[in-house]
mmCIF file of C-alpha atoms and ligand atoms in Angstrom:
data_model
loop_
_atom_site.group_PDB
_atom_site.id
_atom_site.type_symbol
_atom_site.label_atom_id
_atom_site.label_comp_id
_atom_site.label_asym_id
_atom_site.label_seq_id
_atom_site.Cartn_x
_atom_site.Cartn_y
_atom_site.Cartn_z
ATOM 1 C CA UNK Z 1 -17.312 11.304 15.799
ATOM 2 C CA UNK Z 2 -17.604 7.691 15.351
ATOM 3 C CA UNK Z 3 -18.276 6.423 11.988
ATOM 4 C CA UNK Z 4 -18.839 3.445 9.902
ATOM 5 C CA UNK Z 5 -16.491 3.016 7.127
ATOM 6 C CA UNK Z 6 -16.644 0.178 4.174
ATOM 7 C CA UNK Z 7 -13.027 -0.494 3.516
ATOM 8 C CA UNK Z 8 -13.043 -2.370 0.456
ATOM 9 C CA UNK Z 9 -10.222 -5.108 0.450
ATOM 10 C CA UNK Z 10 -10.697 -4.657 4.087
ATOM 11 C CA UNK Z 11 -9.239 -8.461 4.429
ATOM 12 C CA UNK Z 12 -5.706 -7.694 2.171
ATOM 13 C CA UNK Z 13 -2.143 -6.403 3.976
ATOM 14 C CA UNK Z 14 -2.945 -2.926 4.066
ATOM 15 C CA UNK Z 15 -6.525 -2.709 4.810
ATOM 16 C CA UNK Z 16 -6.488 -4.859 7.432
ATOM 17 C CA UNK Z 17 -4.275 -2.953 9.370
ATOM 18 C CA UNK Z 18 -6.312 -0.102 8.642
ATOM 19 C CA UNK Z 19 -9.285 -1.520 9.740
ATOM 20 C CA UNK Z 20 -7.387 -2.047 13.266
ATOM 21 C CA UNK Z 21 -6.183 1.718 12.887
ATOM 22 C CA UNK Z 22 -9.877 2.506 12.286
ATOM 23 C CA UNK Z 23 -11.375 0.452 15.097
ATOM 24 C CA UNK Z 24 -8.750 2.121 17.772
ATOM 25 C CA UNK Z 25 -9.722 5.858 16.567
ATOM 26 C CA UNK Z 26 -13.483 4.804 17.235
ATOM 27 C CA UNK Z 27 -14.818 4.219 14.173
ATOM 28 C CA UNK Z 28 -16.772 0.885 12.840
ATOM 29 C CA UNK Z 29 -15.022 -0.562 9.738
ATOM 30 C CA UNK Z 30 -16.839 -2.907 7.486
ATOM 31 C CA UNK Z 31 -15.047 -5.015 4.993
ATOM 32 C CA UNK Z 32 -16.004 -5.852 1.691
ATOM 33 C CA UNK Z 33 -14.093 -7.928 0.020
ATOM 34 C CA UNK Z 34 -14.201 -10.876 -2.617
ATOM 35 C CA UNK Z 35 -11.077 -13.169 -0.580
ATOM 36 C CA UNK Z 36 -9.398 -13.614 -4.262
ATOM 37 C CA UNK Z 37 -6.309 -12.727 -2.560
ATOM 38 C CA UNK Z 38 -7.844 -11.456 0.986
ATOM 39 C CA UNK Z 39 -7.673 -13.528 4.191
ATOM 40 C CA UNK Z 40 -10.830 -14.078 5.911
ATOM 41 C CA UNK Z 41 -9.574 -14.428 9.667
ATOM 42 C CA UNK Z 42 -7.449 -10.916 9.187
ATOM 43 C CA UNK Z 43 -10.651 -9.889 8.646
ATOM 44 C CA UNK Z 44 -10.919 -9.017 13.016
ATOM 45 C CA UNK Z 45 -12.191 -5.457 13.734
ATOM 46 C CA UNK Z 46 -15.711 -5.711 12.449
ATOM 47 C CA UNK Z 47 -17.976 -7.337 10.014
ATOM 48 C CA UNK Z 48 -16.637 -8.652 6.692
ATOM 49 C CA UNK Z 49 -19.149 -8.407 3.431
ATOM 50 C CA UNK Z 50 -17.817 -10.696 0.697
ATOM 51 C CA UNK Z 51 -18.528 -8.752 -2.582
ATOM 52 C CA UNK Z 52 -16.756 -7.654 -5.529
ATOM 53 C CA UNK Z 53 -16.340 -3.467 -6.027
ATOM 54 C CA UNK Z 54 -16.917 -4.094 -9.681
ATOM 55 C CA UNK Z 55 -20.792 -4.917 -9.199
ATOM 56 C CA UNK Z 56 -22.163 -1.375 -8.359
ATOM 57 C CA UNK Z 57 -25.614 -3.420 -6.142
ATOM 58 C CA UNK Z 58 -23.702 -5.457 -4.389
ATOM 59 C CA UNK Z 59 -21.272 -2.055 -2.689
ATOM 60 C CA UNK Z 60 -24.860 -0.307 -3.053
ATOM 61 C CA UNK Z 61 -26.667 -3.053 -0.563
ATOM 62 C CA UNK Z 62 -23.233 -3.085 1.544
ATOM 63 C CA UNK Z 63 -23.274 0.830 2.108
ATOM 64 C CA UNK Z 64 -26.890 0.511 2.737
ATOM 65 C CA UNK Z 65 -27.021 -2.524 5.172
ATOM 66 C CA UNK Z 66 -24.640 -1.036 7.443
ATOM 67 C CA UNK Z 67 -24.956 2.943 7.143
ATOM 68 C CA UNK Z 68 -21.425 3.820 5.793
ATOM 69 C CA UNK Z 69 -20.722 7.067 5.985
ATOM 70 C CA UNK Z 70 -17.464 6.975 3.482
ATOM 71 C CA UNK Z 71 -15.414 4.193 1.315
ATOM 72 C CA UNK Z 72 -11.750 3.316 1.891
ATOM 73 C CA UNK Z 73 -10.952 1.580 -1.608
ATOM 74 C CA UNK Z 74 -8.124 -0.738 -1.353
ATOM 75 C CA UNK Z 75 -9.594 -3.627 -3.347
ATOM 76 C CA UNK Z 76 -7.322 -4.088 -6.638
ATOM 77 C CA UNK Z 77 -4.566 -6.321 -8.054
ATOM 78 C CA UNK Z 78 -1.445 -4.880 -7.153
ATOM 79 C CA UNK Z 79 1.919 -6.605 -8.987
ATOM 80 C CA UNK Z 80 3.726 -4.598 -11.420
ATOM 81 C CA UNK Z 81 5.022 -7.733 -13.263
ATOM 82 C CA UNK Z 82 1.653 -9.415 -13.279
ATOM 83 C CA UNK Z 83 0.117 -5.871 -15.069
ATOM 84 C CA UNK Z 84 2.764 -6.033 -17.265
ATOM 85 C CA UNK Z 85 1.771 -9.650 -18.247
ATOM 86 C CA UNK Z 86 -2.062 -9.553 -18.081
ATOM 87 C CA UNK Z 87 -2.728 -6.199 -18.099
ATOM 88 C CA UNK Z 88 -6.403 -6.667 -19.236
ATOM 89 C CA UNK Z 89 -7.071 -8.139 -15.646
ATOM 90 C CA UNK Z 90 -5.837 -4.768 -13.962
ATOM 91 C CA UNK Z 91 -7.743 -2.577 -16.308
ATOM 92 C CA UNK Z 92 -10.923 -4.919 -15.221
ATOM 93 C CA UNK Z 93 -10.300 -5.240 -11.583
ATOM 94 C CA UNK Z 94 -8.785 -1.824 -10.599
ATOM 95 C CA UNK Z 95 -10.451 0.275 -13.278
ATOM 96 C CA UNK Z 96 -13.813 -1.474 -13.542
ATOM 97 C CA UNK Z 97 -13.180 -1.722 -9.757
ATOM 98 C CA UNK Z 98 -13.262 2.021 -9.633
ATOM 99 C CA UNK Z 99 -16.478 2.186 -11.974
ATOM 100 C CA UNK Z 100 -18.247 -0.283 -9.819
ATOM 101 C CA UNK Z 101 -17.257 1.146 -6.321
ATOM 102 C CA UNK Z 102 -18.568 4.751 -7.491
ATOM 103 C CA UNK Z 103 -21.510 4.106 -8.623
ATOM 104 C CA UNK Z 104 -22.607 2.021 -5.951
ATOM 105 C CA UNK Z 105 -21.576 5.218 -4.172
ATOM 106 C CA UNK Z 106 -23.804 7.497 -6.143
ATOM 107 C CA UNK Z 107 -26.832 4.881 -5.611
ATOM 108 C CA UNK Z 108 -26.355 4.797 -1.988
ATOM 109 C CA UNK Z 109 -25.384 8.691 -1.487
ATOM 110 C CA UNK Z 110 -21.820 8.007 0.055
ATOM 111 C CA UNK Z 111 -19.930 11.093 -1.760
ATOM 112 C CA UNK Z 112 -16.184 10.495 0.436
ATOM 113 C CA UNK Z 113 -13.627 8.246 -0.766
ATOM 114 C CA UNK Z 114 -9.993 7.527 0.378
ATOM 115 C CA UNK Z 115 -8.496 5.999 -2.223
ATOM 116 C CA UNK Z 116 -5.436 3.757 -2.170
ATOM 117 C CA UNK Z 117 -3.136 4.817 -4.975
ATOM 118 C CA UNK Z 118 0.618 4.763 -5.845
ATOM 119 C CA UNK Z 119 3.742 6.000 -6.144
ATOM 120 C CA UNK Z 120 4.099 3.633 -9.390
ATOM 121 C CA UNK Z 121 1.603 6.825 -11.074
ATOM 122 C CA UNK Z 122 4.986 8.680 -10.769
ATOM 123 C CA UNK Z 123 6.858 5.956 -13.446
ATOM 124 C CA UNK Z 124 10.627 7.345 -13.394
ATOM 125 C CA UNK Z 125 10.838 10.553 -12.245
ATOM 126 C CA UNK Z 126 12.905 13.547 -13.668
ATOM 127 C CA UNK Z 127 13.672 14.755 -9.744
ATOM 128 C CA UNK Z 128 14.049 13.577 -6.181
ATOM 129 C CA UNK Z 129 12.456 13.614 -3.955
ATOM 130 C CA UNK Z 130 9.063 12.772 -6.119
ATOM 131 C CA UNK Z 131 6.396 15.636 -5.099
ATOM 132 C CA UNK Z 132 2.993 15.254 -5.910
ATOM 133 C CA UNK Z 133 3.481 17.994 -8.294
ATOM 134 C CA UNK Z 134 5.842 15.561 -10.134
ATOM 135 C CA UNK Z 135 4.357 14.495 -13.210
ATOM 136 C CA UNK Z 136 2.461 10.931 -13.333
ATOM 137 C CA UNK Z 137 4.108 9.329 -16.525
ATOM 138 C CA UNK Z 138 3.363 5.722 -15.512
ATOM 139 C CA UNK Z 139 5.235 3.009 -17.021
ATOM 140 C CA UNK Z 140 3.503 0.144 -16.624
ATOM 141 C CA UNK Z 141 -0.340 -1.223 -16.565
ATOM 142 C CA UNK Z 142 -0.650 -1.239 -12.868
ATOM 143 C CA UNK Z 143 0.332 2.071 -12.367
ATOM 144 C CA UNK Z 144 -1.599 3.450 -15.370
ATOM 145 C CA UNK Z 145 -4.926 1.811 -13.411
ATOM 146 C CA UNK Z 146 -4.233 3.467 -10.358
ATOM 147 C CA UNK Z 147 -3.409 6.719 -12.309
ATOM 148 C CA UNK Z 148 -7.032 6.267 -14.079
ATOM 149 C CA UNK Z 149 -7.969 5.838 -10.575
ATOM 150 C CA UNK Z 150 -7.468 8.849 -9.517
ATOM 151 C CA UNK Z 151 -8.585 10.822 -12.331
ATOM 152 C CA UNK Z 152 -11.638 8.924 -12.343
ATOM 153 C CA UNK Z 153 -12.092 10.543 -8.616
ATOM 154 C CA UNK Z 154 -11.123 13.787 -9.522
ATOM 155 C CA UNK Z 155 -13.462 14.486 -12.453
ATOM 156 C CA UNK Z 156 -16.077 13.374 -10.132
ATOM 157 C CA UNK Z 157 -15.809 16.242 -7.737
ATOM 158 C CA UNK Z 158 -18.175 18.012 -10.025
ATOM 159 C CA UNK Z 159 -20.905 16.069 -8.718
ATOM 160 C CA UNK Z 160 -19.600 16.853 -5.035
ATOM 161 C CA UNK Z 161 -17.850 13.268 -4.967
ATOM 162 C CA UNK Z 162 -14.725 14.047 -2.433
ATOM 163 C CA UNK Z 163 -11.732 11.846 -2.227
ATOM 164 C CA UNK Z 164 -8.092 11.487 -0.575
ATOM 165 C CA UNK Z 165 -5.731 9.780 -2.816
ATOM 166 C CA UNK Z 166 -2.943 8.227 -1.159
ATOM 167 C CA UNK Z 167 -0.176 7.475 -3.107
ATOM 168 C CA UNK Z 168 2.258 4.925 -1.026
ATOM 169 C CA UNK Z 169 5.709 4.295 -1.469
ATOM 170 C CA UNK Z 170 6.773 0.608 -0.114
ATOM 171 C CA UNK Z 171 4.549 -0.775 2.427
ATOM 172 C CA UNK Z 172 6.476 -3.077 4.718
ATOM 173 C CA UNK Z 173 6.505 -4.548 8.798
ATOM 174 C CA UNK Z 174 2.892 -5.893 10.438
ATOM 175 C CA UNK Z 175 1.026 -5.020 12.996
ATOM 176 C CA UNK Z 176 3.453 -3.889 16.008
ATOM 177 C CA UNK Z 177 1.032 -6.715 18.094
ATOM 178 C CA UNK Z 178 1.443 -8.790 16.141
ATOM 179 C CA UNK Z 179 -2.178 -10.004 15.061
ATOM 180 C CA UNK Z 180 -1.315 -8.877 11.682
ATOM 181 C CA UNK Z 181 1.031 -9.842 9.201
ATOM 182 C CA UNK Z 182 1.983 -9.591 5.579
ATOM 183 C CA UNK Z 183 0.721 -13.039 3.473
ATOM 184 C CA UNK Z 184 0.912 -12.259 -0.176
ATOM 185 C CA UNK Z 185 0.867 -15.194 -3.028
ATOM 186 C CA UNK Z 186 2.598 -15.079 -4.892
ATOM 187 C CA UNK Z 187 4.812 -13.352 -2.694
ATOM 188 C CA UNK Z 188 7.752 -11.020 -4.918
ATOM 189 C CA UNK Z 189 8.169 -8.455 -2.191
ATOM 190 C CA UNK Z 190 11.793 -7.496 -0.881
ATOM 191 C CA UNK Z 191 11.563 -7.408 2.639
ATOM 192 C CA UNK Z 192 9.407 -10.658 2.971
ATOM 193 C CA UNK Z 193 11.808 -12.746 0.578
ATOM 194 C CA UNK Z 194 14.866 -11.687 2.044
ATOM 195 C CA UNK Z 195 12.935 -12.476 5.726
ATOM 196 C CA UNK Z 196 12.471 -15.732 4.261
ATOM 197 C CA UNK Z 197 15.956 -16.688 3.145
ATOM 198 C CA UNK Z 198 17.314 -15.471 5.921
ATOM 199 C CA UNK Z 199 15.182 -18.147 7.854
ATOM 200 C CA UNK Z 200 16.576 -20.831 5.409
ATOM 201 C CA UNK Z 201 12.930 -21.222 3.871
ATOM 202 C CA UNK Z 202 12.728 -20.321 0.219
ATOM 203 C CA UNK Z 203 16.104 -20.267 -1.207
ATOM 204 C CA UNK Z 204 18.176 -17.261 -1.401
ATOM 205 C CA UNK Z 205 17.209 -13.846 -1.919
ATOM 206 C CA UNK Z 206 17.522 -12.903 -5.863
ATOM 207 C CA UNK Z 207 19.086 -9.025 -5.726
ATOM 208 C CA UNK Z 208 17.167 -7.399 -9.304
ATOM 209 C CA UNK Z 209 19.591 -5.619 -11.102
ATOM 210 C CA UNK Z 210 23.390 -4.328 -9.739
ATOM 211 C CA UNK Z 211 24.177 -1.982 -12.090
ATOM 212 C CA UNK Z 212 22.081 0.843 -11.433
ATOM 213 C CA UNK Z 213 23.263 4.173 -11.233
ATOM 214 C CA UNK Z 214 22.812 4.384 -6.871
ATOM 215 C CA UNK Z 215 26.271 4.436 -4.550
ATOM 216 C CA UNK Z 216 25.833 0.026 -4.257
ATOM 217 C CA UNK Z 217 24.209 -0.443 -7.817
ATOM 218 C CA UNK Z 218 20.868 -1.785 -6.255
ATOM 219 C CA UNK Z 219 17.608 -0.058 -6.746
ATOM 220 C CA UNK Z 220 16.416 2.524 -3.462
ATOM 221 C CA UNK Z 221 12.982 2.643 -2.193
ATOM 222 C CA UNK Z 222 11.428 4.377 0.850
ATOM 223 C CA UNK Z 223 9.725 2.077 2.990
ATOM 224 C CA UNK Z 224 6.838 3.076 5.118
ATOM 225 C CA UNK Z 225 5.590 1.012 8.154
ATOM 226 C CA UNK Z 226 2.043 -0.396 7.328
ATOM 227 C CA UNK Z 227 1.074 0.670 10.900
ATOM 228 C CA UNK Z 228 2.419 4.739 9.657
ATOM 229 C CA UNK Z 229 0.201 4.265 6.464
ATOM 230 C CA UNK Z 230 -3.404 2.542 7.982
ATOM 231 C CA UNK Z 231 -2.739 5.587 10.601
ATOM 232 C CA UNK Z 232 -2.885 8.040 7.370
ATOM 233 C CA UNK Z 233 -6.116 6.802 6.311
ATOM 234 C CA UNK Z 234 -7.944 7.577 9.618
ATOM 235 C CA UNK Z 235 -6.254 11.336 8.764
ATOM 236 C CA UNK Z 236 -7.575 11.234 5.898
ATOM 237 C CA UNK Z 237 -10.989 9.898 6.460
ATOM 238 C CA UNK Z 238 -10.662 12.789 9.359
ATOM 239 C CA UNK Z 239 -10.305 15.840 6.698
ATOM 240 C CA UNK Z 240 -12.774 14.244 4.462
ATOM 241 C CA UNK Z 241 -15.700 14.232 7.523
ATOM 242 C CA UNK Z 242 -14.474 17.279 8.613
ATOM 243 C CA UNK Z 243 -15.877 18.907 5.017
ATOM 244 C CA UNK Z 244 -12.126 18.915 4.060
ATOM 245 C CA UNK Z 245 -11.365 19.182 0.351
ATOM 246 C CA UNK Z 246 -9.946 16.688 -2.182
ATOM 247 C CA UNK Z 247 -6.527 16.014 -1.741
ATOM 248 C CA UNK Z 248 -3.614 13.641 -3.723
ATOM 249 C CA UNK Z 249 -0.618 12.994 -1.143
ATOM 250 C CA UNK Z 250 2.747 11.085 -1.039
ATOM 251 C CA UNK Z 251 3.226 8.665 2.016
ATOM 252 C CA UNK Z 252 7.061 7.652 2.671
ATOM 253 C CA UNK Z 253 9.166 8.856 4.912
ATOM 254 C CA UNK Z 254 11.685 10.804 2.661
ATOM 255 C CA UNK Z 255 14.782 8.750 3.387
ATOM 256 C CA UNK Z 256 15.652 5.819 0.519
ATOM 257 C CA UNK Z 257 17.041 2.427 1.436
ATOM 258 C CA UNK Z 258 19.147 0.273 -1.483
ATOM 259 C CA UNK Z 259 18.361 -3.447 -1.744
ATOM 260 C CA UNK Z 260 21.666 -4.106 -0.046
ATOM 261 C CA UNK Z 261 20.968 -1.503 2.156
ATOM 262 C CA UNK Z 262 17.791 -3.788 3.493
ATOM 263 C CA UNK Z 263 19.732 -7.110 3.520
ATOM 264 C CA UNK Z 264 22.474 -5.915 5.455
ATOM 265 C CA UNK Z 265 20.484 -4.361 8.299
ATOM 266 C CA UNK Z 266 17.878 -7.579 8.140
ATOM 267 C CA UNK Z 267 21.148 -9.639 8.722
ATOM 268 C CA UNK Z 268 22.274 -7.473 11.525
ATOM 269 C CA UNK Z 269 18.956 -7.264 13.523
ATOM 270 C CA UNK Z 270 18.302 -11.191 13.185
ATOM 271 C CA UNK Z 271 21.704 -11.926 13.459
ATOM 272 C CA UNK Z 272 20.658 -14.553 10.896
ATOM 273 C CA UNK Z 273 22.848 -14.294 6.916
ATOM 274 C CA UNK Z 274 20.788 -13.866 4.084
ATOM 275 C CA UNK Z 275 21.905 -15.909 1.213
ATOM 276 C CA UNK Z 276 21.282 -13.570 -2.216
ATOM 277 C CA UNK Z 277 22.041 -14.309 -5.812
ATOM 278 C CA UNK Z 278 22.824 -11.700 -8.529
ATOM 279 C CA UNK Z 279 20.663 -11.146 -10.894
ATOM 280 C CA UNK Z 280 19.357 -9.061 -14.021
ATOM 281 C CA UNK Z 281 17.394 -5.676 -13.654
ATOM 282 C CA UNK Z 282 13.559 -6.910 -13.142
ATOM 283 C CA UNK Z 283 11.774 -5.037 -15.613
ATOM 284 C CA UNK Z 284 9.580 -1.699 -15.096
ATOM 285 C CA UNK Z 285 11.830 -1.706 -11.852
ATOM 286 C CA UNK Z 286 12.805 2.215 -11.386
ATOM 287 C CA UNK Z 287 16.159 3.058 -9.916
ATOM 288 C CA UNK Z 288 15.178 5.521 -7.786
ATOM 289 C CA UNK Z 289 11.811 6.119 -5.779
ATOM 290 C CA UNK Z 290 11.920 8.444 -2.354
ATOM 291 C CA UNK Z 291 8.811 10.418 -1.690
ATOM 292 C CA UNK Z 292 8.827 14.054 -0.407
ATOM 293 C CA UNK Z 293 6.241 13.773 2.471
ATOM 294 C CA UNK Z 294 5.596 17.180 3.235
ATOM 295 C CA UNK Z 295 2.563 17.785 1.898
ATOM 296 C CA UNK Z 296 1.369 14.669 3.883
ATOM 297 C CA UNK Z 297 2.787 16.367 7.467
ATOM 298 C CA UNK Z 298 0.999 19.994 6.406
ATOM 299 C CA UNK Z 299 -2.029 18.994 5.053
ATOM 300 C CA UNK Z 300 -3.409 15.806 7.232
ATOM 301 C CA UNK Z 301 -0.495 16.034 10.198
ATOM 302 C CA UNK Z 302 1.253 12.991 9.462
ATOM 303 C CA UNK Z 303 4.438 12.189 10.572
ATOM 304 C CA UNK Z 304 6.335 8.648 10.051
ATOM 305 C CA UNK Z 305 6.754 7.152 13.625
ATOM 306 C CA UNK Z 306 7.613 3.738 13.159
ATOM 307 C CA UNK Z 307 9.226 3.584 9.461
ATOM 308 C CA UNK Z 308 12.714 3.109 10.755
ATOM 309 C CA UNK Z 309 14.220 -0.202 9.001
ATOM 310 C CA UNK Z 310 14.779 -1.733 12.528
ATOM 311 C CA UNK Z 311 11.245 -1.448 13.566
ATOM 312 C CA UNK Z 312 9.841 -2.414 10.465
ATOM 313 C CA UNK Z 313 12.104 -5.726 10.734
ATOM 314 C CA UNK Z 314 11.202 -6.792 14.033
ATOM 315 C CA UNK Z 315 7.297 -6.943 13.212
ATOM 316 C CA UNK Z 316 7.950 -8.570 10.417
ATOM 317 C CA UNK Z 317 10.237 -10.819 11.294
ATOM 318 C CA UNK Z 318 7.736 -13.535 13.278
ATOM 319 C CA UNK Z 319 5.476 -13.601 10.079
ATOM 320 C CA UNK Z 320 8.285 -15.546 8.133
ATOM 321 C CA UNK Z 321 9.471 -18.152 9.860
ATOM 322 C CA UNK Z 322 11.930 -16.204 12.415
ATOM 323 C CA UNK Z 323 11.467 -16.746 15.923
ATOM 324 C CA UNK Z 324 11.346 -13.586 18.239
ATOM 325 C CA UNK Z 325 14.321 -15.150 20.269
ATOM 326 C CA UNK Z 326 16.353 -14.530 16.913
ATOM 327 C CA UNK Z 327 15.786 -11.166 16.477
ATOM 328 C CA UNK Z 328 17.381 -8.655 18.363
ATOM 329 C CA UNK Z 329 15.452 -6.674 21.502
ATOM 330 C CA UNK Z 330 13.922 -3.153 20.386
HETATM 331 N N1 UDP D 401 13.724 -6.728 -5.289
HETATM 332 C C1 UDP D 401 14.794 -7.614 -5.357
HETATM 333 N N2 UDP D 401 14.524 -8.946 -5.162
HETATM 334 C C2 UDP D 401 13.271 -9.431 -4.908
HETATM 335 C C3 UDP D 401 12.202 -8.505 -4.824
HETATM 336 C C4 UDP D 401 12.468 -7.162 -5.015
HETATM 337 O O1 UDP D 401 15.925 -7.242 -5.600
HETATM 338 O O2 UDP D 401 13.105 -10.650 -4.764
HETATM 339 C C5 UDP D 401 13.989 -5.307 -5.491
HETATM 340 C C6 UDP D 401 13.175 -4.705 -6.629
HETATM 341 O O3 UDP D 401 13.894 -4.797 -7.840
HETATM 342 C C7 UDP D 401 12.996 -3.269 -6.157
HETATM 343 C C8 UDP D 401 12.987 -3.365 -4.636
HETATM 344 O O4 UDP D 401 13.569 -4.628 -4.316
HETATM 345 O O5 UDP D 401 14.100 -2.488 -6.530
HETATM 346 C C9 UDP D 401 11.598 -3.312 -4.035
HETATM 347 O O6 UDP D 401 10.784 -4.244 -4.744
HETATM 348 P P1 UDP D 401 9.328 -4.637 -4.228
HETATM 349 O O7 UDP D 401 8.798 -5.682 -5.169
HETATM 350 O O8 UDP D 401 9.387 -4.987 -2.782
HETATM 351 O O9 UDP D 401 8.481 -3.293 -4.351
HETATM 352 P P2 UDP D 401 8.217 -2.315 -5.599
HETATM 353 O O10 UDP D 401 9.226 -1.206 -5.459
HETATM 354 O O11 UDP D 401 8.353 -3.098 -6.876
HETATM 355 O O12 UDP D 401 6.820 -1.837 -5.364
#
């Protein structure tokens, strides 16, 4: 059944394209967002609130104003390095973030929350693939928030509050229509700097760290389409309507990628080089992240469909500076 949703951060990488995902299953998202690092005109699938999740009124009069039926809770800050610099800013935005966003929740009688956490809750993990059984030894301030988070969520199930935490791996790609893209800034992404050098804007590509212990020395992530992951959230959302319980779940697609891994298929499908330069490990940088996603496929039926490194390139690729002509047909 149709439903209206208040996805905060509604107008960042991720929730936009979730709020495109939402608005093709049916549903009515409404954004709510305070544009610190949001874009206003991705805001394009329904009606955009500016607001702030830490001031429990203003998500209160939000969830009110439109009849929302549940919360998808994007809105935090979301760079490792930066929580490792200023970590009193994540603790206030994601944490008193959380605060804010559930008791506007309680005021307004919304009691279903999907909830955008991390596989950074994991820190470095003993085994691979990471389960969700894994334990969450964080090491660093962002991934500590989004650890309190979740916790925050689950000792609120006493009160009948039900959530879905997601816990992504590496978002990457844009809309396969292109009408949306990835815009961070500052931007310190891989796939979106190396997309950049290899258009010639930017400089080259600086490769963190070749000395790890991984077959090429680079670090290896599993990168997850951000058209696979908005597509979770409607799953999600689904089991949560459906009187499903709470629920913590990878999303990656099993399969790690090395840094050189990622520049060498990025030069093949835009036939364009991408300049790097060698540098030192970046700091609170893991070797090794791949996520087990079974639990996702048994529990909410997802399956990765368009996480393959070639697919994820070519939607990308427009967003920074490379013409389509350049990169090679699908
Ligand atoms: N990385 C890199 N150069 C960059 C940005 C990232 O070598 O300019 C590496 C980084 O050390 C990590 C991987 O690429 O091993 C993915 O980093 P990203 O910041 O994209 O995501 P994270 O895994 O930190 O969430």
């Amino acid at each position: 059944m149709p439903d209206t949703i208040l996805v905060t951060g509604g107008a960042g990488f991720i929730g936009s394209h979730t709020c495109k995902a939402l608005a093709r299953a049916g549903h009515r998202p409404v954004s709510f967002d305070n544009l610190s690092t949001g874009h206003a005109d991705a805001v394009r699938f329904g009606p955009l609130v500016q607001g702030d999740v830490r001031d429990p009124n203003a998500v209160e009069a939000a969830l009110r104003a439109h009849g929302a039926k549940a919360v998808i809770h994007f809105a935090a800050s979301a760079y490792v390095g930066e929580s490792m610099a200023d970590p009193a800013k994540y603790y206030d935005n994601n944490v008193g973030g959380m605060i804010g966003l559930v008791q506007g929740c309680r005021a307004a009688g919304v009691s279903r929350i999907v909830f955008s956490s991390s596989c950074a809750t994991y820190g470095t993990p003993d085994r691979l693939p990471i389960r969700e059984t894994t334990p969450q030894r964080p090491i660093n301030p962002y991934g500590r928030t989004k650890l309190i988070g979740e916790e925050i969520l689950r000792d609120l199930g006493v009160e009948g509050m039900r959530h879905v935490a997601l816990r992504y791996f590496n978002a990457a790609g844009a809309d396969p229509e292109g009408e949306l893209g990835e815009r961070h800034d500052p931007e310190t992404h891989l796939l979106p700097l190396a997309l950049r050098a290899a258009s010639g804007q930017g400089g080259p590509l600086s490769i963190f760290g070749t000395d790890y212990p991984t077959p090429d020395g680079t670090c290896i992530r599993d990168y997850i389409h951000v058209a696979d992951l908005a597509r979770a959230h409607v799953l999600a959302l689904g089991r949560l309507m459906a009187g499903g319980e709470s629920l913590a779940v990878n999303l990656g697609t099993g399969r790690g990628q090395s840094v050189r891994e990622i520049v060498a298929a990025i030069e093949r499908i835009t036939g364009r080089a991408v300049p790097v330069r060698l540098e030192a490990r970046r700091p609170g940088d893991p070797a090794e992240l791949v996520a087990d996603p079974a639990l996702a496929a048994s529990e909410l039926g997802f399956r990765t469909q368009l996480s393959d490194i070639g697919s994820i390139v070519r939607h990308a690729a427009p967003w920074f500076g490379l013409e389509p002509a350049h990169v090679e047909a699908a």
